[in-house]
Short mmCIF file of C-alpha atoms in Angstrom, two decimals:
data_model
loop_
_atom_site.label_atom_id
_atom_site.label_comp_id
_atom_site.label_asym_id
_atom_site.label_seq_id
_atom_site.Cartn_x
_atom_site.Cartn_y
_atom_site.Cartn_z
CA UNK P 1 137.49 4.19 120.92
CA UNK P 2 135.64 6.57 123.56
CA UNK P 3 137.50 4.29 126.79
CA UNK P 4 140.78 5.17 125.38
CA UNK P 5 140.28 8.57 124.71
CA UNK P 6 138.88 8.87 127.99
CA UNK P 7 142.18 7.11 129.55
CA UNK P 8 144.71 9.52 127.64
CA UNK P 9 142.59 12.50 129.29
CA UNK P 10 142.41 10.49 132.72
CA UNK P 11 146.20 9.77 132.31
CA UNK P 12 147.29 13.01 131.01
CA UNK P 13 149.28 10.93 128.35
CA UNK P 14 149.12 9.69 124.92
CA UNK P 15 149.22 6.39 125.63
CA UNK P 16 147.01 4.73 123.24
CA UNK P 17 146.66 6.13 119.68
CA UNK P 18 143.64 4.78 117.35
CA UNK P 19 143.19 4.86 113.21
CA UNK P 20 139.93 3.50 111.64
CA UNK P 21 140.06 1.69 108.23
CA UNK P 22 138.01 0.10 105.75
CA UNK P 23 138.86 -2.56 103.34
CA UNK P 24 138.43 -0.47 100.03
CA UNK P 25 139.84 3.25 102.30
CA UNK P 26 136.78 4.96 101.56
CA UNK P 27 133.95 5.90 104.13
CA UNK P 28 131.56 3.75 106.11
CA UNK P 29 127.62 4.25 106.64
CA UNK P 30 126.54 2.78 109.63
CA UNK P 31 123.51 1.15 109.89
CA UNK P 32 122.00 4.05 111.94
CA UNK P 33 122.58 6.23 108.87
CA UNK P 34 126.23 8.20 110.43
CA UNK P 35 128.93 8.42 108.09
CA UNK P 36 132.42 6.53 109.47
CA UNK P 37 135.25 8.22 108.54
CA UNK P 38 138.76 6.32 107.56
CA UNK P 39 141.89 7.75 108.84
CA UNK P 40 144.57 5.18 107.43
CA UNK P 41 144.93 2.91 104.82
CA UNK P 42 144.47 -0.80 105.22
CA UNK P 43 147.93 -1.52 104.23
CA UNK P 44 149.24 0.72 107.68
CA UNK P 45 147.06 -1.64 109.36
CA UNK P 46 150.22 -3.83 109.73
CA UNK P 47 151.74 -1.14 111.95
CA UNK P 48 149.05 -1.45 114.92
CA UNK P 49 149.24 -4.08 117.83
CA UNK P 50 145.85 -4.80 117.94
CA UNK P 51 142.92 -4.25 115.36
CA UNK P 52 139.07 -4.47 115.45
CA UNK P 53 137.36 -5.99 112.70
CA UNK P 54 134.16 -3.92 113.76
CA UNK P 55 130.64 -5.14 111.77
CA UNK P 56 126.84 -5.09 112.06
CA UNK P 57 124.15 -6.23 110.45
CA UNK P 58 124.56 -7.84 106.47
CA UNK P 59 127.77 -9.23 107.57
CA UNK P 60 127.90 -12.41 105.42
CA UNK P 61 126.78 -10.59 102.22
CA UNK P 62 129.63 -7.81 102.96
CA UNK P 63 132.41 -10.33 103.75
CA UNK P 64 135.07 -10.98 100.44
CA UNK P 65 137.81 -12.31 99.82
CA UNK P 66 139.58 -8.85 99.80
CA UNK P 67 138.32 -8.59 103.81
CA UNK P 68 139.31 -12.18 104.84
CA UNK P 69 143.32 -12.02 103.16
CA UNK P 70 143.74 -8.70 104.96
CA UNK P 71 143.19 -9.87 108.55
CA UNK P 72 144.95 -12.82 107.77
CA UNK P 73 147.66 -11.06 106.53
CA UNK P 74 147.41 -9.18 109.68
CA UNK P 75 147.51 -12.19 112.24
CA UNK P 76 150.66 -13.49 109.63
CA UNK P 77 152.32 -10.31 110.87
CA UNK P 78 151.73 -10.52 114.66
CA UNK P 79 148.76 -8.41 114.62
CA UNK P 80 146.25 -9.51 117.96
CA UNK P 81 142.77 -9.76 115.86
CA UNK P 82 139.79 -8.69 117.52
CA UNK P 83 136.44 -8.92 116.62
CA UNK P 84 133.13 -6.43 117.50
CA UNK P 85 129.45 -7.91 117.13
CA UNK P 86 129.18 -9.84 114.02
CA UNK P 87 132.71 -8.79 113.34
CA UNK P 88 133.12 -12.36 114.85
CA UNK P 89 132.15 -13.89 111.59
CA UNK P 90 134.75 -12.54 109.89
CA UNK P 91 137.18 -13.68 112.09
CA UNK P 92 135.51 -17.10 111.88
CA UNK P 93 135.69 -16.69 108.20
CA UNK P 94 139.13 -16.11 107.69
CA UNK P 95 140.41 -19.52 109.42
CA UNK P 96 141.34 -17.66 112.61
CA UNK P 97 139.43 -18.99 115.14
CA UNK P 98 139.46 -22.87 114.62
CA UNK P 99 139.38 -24.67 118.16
CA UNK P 100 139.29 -21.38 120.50
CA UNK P 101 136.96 -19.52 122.40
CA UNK P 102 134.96 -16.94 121.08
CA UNK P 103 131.49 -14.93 121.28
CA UNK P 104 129.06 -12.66 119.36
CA UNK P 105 126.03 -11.69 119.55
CA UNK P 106 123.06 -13.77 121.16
CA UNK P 107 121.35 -13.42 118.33
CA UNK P 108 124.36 -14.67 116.04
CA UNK P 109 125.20 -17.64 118.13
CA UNK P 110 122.77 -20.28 116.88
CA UNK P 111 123.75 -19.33 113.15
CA UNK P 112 127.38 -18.94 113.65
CA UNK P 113 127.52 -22.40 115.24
CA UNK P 114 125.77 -24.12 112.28
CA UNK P 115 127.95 -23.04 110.09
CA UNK P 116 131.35 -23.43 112.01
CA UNK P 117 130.99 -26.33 113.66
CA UNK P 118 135.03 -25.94 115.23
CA UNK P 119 134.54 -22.70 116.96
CA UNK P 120 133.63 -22.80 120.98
CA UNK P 121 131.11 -20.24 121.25
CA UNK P 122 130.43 -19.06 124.40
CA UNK P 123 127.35 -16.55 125.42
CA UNK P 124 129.85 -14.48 127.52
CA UNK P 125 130.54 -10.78 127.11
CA UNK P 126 133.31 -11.12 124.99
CA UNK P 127 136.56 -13.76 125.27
CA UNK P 128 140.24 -13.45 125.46
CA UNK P 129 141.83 -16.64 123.76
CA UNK P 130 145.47 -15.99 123.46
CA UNK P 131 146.13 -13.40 120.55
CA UNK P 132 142.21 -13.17 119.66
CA UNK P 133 139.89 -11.06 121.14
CA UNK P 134 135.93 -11.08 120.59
CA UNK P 135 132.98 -9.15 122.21
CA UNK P 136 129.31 -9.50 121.67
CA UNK P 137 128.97 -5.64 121.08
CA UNK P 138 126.96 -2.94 122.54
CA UNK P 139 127.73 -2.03 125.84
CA UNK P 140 130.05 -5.10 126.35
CA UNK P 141 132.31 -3.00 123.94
CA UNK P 142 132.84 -0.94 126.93
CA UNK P 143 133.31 -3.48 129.28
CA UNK P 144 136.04 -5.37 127.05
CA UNK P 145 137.95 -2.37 126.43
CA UNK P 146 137.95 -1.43 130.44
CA UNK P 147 139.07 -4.92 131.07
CA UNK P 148 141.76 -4.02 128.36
CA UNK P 149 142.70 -1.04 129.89
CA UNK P 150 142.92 -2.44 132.79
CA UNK P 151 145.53 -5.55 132.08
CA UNK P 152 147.80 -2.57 130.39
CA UNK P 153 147.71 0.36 132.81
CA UNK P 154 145.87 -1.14 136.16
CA UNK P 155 142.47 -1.30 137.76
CA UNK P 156 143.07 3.01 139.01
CA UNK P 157 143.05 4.10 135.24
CA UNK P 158 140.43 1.56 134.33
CA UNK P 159 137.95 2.91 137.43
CA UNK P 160 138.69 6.44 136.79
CA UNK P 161 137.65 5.74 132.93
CA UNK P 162 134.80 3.84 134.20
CA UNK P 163 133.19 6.69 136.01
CA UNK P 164 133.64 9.22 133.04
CA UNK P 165 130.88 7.08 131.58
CA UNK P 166 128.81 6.59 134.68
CA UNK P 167 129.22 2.53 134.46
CA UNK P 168 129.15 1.49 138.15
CA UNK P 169 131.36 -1.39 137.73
CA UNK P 170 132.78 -3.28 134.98
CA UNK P 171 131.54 -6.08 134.00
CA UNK P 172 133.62 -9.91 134.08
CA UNK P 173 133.63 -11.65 130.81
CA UNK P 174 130.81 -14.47 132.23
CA UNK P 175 128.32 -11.88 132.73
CA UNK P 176 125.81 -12.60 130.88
CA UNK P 177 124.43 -10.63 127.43
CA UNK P 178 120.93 -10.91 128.23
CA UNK P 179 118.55 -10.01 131.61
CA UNK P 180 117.31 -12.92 133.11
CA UNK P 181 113.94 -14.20 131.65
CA UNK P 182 111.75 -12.84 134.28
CA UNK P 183 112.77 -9.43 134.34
CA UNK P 184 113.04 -9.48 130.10
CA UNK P 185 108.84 -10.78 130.12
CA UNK P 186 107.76 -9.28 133.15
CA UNK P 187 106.35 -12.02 135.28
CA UNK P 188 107.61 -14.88 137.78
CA UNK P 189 105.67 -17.56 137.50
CA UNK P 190 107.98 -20.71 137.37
CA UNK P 191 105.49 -22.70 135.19
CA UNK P 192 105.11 -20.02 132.49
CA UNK P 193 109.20 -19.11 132.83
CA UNK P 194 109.90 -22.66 132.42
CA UNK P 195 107.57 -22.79 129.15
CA UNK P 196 108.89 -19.21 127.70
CA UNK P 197 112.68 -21.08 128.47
CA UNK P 198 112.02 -24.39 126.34
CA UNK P 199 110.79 -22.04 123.64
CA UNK P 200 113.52 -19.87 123.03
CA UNK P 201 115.59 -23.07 123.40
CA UNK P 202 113.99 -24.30 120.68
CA UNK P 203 113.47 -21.80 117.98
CA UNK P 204 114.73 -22.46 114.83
#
């Protein structure tokens, strides 16, 4: 939300408006313990061109039935579904992302694979497959919405939103989510970055 808050003050205009939700319209707690606040009801969902289905951890236990025929409801009525994080289960879920590209978060891909076997999961930063939209969450939030911004209302507004939040560029959907392996352990020996690699390759 923060990016397009920022580009109505950079812009001087209202021109993106924002309501938060929940399936059941009552509050939220975040996993860090702050209180989410709904705004709308689901049902007005149906009047916004693009909605988040925003998650974190616990996903699978707090997905229903209830959650997976509103967003389809949603895509039924032209709605572009996007997806934050693990919200990419959902998605996956629901039906909606049979044979196109999507990501989440590297440590969701291996078990979101297994259990859709259809999806193309990719380790980007987050994918733009037609009328879906997914990001792998944290900071590549920011990134996606920029790159949003930036298809809508050009690369000035997107910059100029960019430096509110002192991010020296943004980021292209193939970046990668993780540092590279030397940095993340500390050393650079090829022999022992080559063994650390076939591990985490292979972890079950």
């Amino acid at each position: 939300i923060e990016p397009l808050r920022a580009a109505n003050w950079q812009s001087g205009k209202d021109i993106f408006e924002w309501a938060v939700a929940s399936p059941d319209g009552k509050s939220s707690i975040a996993s860090n313990g702050i209180e989410v606040f709904t705004n709308t009801k689901p049902d007005d969902l149906k009047d916004c061109r693009m909605v988040f289905v925003c998650s974190g951890v616990n996903v699978k236990q707090n997905t229903n039935k209830m959650i997976l025929n509103l967003i389809r409801r949603l895509d039924r009525n032209g709605t572009i579904i996007g997806a934050i994080c693990t919200g990419t289960y959902v998605m996956a879920a629901a039906g909606l992302l049979d044979g196109r590209r999507c990501t989440i978060h590297w440590e969701n891909i291996d078990g979101l694979a297994e259990e859709f076997h259809e999806l193309q999961i990719t380790n980007d930063l987050f994918e733009i497959d037609g009328k879906r939209v997914t990001c792998s969450g944290g900071t590549a939030s920011l990134d996606m919405m920029l790159n949003l911004i930036l298809q809508s209302h050009g690369s000035q507004l997107a910059a100029e939103v960019s430096d509110q939040f002192i991010h020296d560029r943004i980021r292209e959907p193939t970046d990668r989510q993780r540092m590279e392996l030397r940095s993340r352990i500390g050393v650079s020996h090829p022999k022992l970055l080559a063994v650390v690699k076939t591990m985490e390759e292979n972890l079950e």
